[in-house]
mmCIF file of C-alpha atoms and ligand atoms in Angstrom:
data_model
loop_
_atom_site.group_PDB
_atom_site.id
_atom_site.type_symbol
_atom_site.label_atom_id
_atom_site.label_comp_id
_atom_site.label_asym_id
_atom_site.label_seq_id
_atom_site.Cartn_x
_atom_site.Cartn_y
_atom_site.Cartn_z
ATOM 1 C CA UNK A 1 0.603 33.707 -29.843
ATOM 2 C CA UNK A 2 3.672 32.698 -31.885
ATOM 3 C CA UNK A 3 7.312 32.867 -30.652
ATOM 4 C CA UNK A 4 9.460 36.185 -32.462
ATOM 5 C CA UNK A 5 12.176 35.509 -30.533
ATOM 6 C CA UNK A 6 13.689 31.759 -28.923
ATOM 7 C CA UNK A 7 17.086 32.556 -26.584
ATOM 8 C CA UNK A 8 18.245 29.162 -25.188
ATOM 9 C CA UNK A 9 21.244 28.843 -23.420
ATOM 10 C CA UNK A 10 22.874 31.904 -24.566
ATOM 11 C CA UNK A 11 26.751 32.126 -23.125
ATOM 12 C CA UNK A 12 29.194 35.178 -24.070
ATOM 13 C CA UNK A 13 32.827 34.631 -23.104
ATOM 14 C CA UNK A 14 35.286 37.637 -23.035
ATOM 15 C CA UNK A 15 39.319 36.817 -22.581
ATOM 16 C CA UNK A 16 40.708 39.285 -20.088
ATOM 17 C CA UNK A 17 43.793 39.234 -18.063
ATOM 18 C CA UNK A 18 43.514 36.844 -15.580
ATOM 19 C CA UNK A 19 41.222 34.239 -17.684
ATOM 20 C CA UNK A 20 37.544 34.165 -19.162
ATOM 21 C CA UNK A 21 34.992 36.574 -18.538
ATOM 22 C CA UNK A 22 31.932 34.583 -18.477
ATOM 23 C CA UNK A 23 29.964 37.730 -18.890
ATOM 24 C CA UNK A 24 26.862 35.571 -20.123
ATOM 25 C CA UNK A 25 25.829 32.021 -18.238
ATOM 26 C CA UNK A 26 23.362 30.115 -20.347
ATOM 27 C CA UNK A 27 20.254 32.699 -20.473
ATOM 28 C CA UNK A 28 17.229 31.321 -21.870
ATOM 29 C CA UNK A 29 13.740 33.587 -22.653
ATOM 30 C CA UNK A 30 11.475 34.141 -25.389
ATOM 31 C CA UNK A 31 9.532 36.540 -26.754
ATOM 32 C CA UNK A 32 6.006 36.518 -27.971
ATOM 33 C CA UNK A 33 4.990 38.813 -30.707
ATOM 34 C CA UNK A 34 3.716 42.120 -29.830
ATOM 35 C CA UNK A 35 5.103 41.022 -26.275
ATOM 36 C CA UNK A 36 7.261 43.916 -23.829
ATOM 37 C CA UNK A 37 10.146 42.016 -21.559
ATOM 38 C CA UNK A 38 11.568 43.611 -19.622
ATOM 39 C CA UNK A 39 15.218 42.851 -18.463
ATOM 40 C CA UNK A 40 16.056 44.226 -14.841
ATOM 41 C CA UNK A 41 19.420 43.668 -12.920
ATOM 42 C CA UNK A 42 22.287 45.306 -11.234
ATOM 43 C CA UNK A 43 24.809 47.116 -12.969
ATOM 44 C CA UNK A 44 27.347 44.570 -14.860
ATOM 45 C CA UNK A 45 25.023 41.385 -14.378
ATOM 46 C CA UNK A 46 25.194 41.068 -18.210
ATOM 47 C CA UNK A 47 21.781 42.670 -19.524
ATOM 48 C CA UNK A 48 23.665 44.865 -22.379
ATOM 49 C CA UNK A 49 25.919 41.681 -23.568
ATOM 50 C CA UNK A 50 22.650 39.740 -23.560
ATOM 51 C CA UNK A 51 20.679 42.111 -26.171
ATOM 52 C CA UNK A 52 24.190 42.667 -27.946
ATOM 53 C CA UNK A 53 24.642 39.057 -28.371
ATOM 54 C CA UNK A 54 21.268 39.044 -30.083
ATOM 55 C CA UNK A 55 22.093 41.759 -32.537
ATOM 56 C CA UNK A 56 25.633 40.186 -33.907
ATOM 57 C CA UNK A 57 27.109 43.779 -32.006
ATOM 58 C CA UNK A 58 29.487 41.782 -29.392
ATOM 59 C CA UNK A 59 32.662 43.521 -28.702
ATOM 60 C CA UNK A 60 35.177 41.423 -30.805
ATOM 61 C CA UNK A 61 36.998 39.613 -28.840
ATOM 62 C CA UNK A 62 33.516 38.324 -26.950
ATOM 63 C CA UNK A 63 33.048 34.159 -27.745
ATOM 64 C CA UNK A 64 28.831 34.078 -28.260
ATOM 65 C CA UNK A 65 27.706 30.482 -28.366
ATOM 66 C CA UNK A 66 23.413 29.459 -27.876
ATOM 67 C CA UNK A 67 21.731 26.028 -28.199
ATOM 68 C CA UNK A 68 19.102 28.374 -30.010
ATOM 69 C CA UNK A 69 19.364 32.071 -31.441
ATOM 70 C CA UNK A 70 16.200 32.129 -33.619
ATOM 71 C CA UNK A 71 14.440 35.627 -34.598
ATOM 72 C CA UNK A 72 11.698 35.862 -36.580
ATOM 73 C CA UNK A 73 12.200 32.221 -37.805
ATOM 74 C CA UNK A 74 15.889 33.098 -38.843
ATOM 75 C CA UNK A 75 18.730 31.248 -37.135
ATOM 76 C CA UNK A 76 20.679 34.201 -36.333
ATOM 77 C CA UNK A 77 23.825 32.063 -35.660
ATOM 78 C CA UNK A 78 24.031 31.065 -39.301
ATOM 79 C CA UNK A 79 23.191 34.209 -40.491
ATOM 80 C CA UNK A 80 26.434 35.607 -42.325
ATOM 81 C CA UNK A 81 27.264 39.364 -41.454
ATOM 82 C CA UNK A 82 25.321 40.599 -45.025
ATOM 83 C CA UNK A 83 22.497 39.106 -43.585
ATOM 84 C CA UNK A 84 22.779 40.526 -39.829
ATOM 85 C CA UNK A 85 22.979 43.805 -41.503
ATOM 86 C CA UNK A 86 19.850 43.489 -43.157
ATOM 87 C CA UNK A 87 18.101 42.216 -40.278
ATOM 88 C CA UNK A 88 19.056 44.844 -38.305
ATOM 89 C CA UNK A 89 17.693 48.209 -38.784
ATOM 90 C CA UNK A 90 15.037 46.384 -40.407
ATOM 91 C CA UNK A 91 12.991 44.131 -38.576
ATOM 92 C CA UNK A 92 15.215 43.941 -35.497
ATOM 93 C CA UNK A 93 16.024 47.201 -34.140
ATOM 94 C CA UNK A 94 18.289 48.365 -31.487
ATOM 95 C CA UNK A 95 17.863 51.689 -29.382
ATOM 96 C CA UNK A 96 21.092 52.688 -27.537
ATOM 97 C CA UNK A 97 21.226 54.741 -24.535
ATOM 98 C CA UNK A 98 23.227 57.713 -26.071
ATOM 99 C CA UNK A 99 21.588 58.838 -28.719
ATOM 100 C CA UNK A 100 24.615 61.254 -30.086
ATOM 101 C CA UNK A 101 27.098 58.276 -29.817
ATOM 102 C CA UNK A 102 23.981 56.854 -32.554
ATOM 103 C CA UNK A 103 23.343 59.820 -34.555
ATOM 104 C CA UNK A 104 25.813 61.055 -36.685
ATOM 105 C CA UNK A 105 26.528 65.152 -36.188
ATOM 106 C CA UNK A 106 27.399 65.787 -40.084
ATOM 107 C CA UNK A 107 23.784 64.493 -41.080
ATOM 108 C CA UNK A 108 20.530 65.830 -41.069
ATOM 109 C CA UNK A 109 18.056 64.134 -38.586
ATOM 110 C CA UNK A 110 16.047 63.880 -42.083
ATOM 111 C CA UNK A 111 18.698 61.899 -43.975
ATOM 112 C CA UNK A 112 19.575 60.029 -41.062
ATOM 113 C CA UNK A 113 15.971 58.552 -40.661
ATOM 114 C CA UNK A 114 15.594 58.140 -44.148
ATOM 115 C CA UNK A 115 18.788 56.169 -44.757
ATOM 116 C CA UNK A 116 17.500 53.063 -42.897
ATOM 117 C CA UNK A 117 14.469 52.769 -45.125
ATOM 118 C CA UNK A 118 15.962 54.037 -48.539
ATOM 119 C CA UNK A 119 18.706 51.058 -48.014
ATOM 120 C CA UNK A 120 16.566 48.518 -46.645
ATOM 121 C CA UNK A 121 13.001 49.080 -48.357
ATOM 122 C CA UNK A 122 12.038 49.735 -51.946
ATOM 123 C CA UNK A 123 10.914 53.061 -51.826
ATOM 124 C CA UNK A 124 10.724 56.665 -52.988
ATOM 125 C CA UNK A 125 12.623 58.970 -51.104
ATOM 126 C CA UNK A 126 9.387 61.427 -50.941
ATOM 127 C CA UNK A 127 8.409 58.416 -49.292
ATOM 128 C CA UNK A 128 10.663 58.271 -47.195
ATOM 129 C CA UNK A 129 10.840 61.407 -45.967
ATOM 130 C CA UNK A 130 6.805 61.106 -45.527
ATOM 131 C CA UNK A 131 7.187 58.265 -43.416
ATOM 132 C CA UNK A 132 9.855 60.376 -41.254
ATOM 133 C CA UNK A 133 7.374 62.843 -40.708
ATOM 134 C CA UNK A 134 4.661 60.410 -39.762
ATOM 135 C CA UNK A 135 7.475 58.363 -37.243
ATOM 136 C CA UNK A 136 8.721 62.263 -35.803
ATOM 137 C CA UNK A 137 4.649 63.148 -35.125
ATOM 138 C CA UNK A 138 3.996 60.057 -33.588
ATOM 139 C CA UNK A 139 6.772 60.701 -30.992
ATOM 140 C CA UNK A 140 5.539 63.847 -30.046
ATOM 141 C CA UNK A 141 8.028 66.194 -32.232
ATOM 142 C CA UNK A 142 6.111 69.219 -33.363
ATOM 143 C CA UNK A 143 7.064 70.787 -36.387
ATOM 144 C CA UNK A 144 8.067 67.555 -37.860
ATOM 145 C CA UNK A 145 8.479 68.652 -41.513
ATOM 146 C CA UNK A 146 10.708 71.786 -40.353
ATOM 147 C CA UNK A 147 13.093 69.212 -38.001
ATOM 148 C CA UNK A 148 13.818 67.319 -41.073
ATOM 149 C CA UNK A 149 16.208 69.581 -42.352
ATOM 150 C CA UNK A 150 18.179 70.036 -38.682
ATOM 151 C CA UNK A 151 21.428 68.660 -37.451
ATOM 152 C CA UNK A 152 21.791 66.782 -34.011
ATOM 153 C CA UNK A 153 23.295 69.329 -31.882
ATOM 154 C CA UNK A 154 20.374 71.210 -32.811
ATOM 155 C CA UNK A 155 17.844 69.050 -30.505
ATOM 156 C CA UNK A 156 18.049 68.870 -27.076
ATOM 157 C CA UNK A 157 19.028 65.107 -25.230
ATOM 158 C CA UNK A 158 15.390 64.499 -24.938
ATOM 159 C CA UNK A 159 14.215 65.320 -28.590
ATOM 160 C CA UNK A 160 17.234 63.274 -29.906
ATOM 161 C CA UNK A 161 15.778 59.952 -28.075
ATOM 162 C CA UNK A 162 12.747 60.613 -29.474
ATOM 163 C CA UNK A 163 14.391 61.042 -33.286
ATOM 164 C CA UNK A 164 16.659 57.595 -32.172
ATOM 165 C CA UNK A 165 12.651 55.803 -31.068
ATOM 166 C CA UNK A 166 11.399 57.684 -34.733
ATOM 167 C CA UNK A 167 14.129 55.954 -36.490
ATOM 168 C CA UNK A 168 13.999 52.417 -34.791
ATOM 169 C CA UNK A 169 9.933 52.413 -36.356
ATOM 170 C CA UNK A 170 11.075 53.719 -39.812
ATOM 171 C CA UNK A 171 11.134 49.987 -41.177
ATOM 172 C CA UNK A 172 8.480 48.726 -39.107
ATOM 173 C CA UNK A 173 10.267 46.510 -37.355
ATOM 174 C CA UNK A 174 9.386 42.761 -35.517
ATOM 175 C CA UNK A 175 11.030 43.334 -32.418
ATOM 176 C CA UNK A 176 12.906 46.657 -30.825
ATOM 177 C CA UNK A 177 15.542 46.669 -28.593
ATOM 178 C CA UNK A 178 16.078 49.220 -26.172
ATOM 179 C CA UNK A 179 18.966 49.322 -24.112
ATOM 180 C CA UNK A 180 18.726 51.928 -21.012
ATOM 181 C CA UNK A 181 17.222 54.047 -23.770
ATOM 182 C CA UNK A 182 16.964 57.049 -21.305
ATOM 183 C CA UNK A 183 19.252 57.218 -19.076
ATOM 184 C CA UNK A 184 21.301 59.829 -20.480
ATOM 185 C CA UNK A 185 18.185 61.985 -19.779
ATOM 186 C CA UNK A 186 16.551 64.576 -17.385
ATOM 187 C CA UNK A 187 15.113 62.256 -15.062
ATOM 188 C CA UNK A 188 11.930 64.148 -15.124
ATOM 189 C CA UNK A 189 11.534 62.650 -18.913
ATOM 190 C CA UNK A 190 13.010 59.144 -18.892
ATOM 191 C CA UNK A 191 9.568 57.662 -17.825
ATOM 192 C CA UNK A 192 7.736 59.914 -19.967
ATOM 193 C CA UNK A 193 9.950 58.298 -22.779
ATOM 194 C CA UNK A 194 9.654 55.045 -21.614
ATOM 195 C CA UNK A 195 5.837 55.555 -21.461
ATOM 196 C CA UNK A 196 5.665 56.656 -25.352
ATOM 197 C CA UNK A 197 7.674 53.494 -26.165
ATOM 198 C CA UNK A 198 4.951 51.105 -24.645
ATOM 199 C CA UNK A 199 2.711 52.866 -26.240
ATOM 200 C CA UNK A 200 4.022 52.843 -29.873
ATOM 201 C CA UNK A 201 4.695 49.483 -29.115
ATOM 202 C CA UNK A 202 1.040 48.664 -28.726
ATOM 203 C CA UNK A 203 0.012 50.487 -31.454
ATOM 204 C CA UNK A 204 2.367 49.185 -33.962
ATOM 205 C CA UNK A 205 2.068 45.448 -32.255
ATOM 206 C CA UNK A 206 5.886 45.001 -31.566
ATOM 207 C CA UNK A 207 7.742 42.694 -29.883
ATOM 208 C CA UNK A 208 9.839 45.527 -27.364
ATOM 209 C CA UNK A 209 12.710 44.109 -24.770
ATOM 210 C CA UNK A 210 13.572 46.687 -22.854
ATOM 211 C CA UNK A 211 16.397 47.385 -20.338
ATOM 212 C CA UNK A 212 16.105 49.420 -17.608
ATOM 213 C CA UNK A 213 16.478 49.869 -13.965
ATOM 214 C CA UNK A 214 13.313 51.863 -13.549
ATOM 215 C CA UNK A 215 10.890 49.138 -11.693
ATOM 216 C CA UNK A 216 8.210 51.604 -11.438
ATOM 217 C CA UNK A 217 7.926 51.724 -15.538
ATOM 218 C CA UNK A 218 8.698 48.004 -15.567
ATOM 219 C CA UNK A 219 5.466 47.706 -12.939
ATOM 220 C CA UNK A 220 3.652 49.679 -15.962
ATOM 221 C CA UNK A 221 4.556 48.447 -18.531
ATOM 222 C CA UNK A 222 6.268 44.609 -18.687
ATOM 223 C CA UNK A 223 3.927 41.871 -19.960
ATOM 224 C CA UNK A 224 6.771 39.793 -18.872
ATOM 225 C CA UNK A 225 9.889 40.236 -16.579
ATOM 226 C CA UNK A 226 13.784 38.902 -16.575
ATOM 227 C CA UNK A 227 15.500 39.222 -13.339
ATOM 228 C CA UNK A 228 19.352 39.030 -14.375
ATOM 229 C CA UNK A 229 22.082 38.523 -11.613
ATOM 230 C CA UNK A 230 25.777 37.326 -12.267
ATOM 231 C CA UNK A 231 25.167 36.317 -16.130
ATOM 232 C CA UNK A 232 22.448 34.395 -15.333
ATOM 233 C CA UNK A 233 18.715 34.285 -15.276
ATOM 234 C CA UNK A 234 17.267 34.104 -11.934
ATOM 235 C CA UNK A 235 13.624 35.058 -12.212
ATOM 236 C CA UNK A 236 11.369 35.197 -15.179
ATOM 237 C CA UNK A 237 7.746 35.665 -15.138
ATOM 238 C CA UNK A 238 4.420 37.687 -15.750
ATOM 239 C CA UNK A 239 5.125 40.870 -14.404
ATOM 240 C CA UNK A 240 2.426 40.326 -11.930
ATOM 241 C CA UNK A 241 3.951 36.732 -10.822
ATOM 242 C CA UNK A 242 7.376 38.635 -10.775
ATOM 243 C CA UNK A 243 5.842 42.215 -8.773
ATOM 244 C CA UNK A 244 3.166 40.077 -6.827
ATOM 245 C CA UNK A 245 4.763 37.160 -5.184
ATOM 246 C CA UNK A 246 8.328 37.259 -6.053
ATOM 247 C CA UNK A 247 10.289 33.640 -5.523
ATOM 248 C CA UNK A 248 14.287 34.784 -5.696
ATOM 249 C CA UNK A 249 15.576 36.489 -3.012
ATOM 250 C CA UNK A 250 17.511 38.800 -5.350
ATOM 251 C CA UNK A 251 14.470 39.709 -6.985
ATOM 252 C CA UNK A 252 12.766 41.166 -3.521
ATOM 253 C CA UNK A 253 16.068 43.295 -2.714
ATOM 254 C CA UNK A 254 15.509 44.736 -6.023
ATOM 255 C CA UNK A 255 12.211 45.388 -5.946
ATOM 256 C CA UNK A 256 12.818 46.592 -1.953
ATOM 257 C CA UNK A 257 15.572 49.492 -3.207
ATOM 258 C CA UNK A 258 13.191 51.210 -5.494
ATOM 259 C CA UNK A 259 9.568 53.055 -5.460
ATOM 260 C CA UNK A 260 7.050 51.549 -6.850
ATOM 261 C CA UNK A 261 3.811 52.430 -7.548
ATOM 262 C CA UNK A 262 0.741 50.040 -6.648
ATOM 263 C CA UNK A 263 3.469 47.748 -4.350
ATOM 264 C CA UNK A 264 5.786 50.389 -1.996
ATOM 265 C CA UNK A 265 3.664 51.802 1.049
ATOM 266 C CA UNK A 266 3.878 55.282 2.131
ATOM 267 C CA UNK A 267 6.264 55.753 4.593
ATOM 268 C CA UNK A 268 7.786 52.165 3.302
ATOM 269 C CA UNK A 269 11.783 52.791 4.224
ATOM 270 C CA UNK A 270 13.376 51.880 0.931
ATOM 271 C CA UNK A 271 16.511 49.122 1.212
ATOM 272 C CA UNK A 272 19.564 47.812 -0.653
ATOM 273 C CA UNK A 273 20.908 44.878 -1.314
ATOM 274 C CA UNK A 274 24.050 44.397 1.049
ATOM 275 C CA UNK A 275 27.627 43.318 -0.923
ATOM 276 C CA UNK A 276 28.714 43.368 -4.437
ATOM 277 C CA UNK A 277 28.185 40.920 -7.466
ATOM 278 C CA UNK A 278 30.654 38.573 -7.718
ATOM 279 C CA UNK A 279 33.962 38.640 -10.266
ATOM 280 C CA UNK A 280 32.933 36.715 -13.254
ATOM 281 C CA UNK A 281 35.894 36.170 -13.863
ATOM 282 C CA UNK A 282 36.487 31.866 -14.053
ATOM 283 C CA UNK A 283 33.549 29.835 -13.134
ATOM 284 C CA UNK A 284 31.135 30.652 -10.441
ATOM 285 C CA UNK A 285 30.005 26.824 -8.907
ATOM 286 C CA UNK A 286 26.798 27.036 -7.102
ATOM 287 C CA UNK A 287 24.488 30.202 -6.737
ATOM 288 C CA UNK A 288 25.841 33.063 -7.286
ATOM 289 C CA UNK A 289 23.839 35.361 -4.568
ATOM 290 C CA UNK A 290 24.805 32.795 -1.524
ATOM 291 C CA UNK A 291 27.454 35.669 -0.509
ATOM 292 C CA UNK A 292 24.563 38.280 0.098
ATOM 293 C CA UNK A 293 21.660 36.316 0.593
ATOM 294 C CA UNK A 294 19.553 35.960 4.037
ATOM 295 C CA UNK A 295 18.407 32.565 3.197
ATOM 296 C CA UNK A 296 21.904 31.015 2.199
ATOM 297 C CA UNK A 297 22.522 27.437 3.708
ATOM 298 C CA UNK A 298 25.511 25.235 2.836
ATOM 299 C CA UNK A 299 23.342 23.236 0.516
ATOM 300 C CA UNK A 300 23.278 26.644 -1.828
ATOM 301 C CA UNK A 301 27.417 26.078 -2.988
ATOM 302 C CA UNK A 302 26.126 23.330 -5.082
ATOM 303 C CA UNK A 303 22.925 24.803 -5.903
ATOM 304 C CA UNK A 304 22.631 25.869 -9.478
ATOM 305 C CA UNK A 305 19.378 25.198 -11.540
ATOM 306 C CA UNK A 306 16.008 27.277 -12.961
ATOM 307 C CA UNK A 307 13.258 25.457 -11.023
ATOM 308 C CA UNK A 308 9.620 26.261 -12.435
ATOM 309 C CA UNK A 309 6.015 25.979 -11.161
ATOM 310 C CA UNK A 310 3.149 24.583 -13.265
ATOM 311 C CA UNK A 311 2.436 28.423 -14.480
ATOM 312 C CA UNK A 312 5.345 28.904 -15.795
ATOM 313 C CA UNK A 313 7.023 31.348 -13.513
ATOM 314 C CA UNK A 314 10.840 30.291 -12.885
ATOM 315 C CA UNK A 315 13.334 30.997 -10.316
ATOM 316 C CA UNK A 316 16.943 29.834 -9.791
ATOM 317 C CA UNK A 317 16.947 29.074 -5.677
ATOM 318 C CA UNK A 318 17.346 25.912 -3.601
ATOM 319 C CA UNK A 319 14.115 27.264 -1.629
ATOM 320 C CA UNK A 320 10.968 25.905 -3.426
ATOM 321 C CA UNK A 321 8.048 28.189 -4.016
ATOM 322 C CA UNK A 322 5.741 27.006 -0.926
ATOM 323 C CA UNK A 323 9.202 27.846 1.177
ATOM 324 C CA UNK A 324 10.340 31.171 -0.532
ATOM 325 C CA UNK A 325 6.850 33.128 -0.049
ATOM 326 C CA UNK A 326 6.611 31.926 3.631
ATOM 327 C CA UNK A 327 10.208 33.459 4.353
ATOM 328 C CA UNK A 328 9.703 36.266 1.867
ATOM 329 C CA UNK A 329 10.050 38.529 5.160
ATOM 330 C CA UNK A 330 12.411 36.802 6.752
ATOM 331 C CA UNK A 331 16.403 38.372 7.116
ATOM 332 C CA UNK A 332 15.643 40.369 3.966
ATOM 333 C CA UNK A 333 15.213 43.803 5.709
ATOM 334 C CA UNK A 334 18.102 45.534 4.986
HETATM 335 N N1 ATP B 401 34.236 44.781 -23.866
HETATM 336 C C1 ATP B 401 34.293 44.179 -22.682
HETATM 337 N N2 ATP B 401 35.446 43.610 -22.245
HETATM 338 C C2 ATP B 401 35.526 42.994 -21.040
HETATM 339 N N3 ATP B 401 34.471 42.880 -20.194
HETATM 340 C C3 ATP B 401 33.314 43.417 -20.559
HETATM 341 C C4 ATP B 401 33.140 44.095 -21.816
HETATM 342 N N4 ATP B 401 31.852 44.535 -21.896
HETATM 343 C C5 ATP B 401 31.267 44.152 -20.749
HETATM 344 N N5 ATP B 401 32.125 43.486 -19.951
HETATM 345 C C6 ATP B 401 31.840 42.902 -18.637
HETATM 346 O O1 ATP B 401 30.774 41.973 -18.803
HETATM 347 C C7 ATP B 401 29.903 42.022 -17.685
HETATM 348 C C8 ATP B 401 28.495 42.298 -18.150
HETATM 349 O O2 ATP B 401 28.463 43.599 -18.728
HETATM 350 P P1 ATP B 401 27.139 44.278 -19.283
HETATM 351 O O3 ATP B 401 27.574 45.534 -19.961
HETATM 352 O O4 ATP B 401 26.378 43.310 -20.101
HETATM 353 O O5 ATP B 401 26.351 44.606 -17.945
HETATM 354 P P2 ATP B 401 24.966 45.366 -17.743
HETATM 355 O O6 ATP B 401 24.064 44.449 -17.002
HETATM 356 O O7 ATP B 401 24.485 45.900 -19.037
HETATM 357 O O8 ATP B 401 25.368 46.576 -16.762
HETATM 358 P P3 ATP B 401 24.847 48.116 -16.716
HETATM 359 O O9 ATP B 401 23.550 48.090 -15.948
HETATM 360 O O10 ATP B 401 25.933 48.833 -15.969
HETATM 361 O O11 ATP B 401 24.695 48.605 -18.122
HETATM 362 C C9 ATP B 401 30.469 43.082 -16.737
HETATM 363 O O12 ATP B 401 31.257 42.418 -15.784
HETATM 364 C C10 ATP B 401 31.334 43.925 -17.640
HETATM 365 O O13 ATP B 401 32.393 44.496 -16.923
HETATM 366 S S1 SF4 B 402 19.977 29.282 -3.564
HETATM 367 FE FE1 SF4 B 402 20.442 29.778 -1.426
HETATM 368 S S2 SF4 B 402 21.827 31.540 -1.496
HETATM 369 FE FE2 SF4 B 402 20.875 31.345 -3.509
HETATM 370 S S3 SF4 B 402 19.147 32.709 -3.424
HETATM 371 FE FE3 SF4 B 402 18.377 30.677 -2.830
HETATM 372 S S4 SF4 B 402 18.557 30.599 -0.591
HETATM 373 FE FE4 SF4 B 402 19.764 32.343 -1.288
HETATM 374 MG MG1 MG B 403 24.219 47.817 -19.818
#
């Protein structure tokens, strides 16, 4: 398998009052082609800046620096803004979590999934527009032809995700990012989307990093997994290394608060993870989880490094592998 996307030592930097947001601390993954990460995490630990970092979408005052940024063989740190925009849409495509923030309401969902491919592809707009219908079958729409010709406010939350998934294929792109791409929907669909995702992804052999805090479609659906905490990486592995035998201590609360299918017992009480993340605000020296972690020892203030076994699984604790999966029991129940 060849490498569609290298990440190493990714930082983003935001100026605030009160000093540097280091939203971002030196993430490093890659993606294989045709490969579904998935990036998992509590709420502010950096997963959106990560995947807007890779598209050249940063908020403007956010500082991005990365020992390497390469998609698709392009160094996306030299890439000049004419070239960003014609990456993205076109082989590198982003799916946001609101799709009527992403659609605009004065166009027609037709020339809205058109536009992509009419300004980045040499082609017709008949097409075009036959392509559109293809992308709008594919993702269940019926009546394809008919929606063309409709407005936004005219579908309901779940059909416009499906139009905003239709859209991000229209170029047939390397690699699709999708940030939280459902959670502005009925919860009885989100996994349903999710689901359809994977599976265009396997069909059209995609690279797919996807964002979400839904484990149980992560369990389903991740050939590999990021565990994100404070800005940083603290976990990364097969989903199976990262759902079977788990080495951070983070990663087991998370996997502790939620069902999942396959690894939560009937009857299991679910937990949570006791505290809060910590400001990111200035520099954080040693790990960042010692305040709410069962295992902490005074050693852990200085402890700051990815350690890795010989299969490639990673973790970022001072407890080595043979250590973390005999305690994995241990002071966790919450
Ligand atoms: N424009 C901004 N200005 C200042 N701080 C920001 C900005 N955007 C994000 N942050 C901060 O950067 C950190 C990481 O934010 P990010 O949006 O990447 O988190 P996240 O993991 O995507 O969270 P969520 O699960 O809630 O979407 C948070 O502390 C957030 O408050
Ligand atoms: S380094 Fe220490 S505080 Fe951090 S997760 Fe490991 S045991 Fe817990
Ligand atoms: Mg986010």
């Amino acid at each position: 398998m060849s490498k569609v996307l290298e990440v190493e030592n990714l930082r983003v930097d935001i100026p605030v009052a009160g000093g540097v947001l280091h939203a971002v601390r030196g993430v490093s993954f890659s993606l294989e082609k045709g490969e579904t990460l998935c990036i998992v995490g509590e709420s502010g630990c950096g997963k959106s800046l990560t995947s807007l970092a890779l598209m050249g979408l940063l908020p403007r005052a956010a500082r991005r620096t990365a020992d390497k940024l390469i998609f698709d063989g392009i160094d996306l740190q030299s890439a000049s803004r004419r070239q960003m925009q014609t990456i993205r849409g076109d082989r590198l495509s982003m799916i946001f979590q609101e799709p009527m923030t992403s659609l605009n309401p004065a166009y027609t969902i037709g020339d809205q999934l058109m536009e992509a491919m009419l300004w980045h592809k040499r082609v017709s707009r008949a097409e075009a527009r036959e392509r559109a219908i293809f992308l709008l079958e594919k993702v269940g729409i019926t009546g394809a032809a008919k929606r063309l010709g409709q407005y936004p406010h005219q579908l309901s939350g779940g059909l416009r995700q499906r139009v905003m998934i239709a859209m991000s294929l229209m170029c047939g792109p390397a690699v699709i990012i999708a940030d939280e791409p459902t959670t502005a929907l009925d919860v009885t669909i989100q996994a349903q989307i999710l689901l359809l995702l994977s599976e265009l992804q396997a069909e059209f052999g995609m690279g797919l990093v996807l964002i979400t805090h839904d484990l149980g479609v992560v369990a389903r659906i991740a050939d590999r997994v990021l565990v994100m905490y404070a800005g940083q990486v603290v976990e990364n592995g097969s989903a199976r290394q990262v759902f079977g035998a788990p080495l951070h201590p983070y990663t087991r609360g998370l996997l502790r608060c939620m069902p999942i299918p396959g690894r939560t017992r009937p009857g299991e009480r679910l937990g949570s993870i006791p505290g809060i993340v910590p400001s990111l605000i200035g520099e954080i020296r040693g790990c960042a989880f010692r305040d709410r972690c069962g295992h902490a020892r005074s050693a852990c203030a200085d402890f700051d490094r990815l350690r890795h076994n010989e299969t490639g699984h990673e973790w970022r604790c001072i407890m080595d592998e043979a250590e973390s999966l005999s305690r994995a029991d241990e002071l966790e129940d919450v």
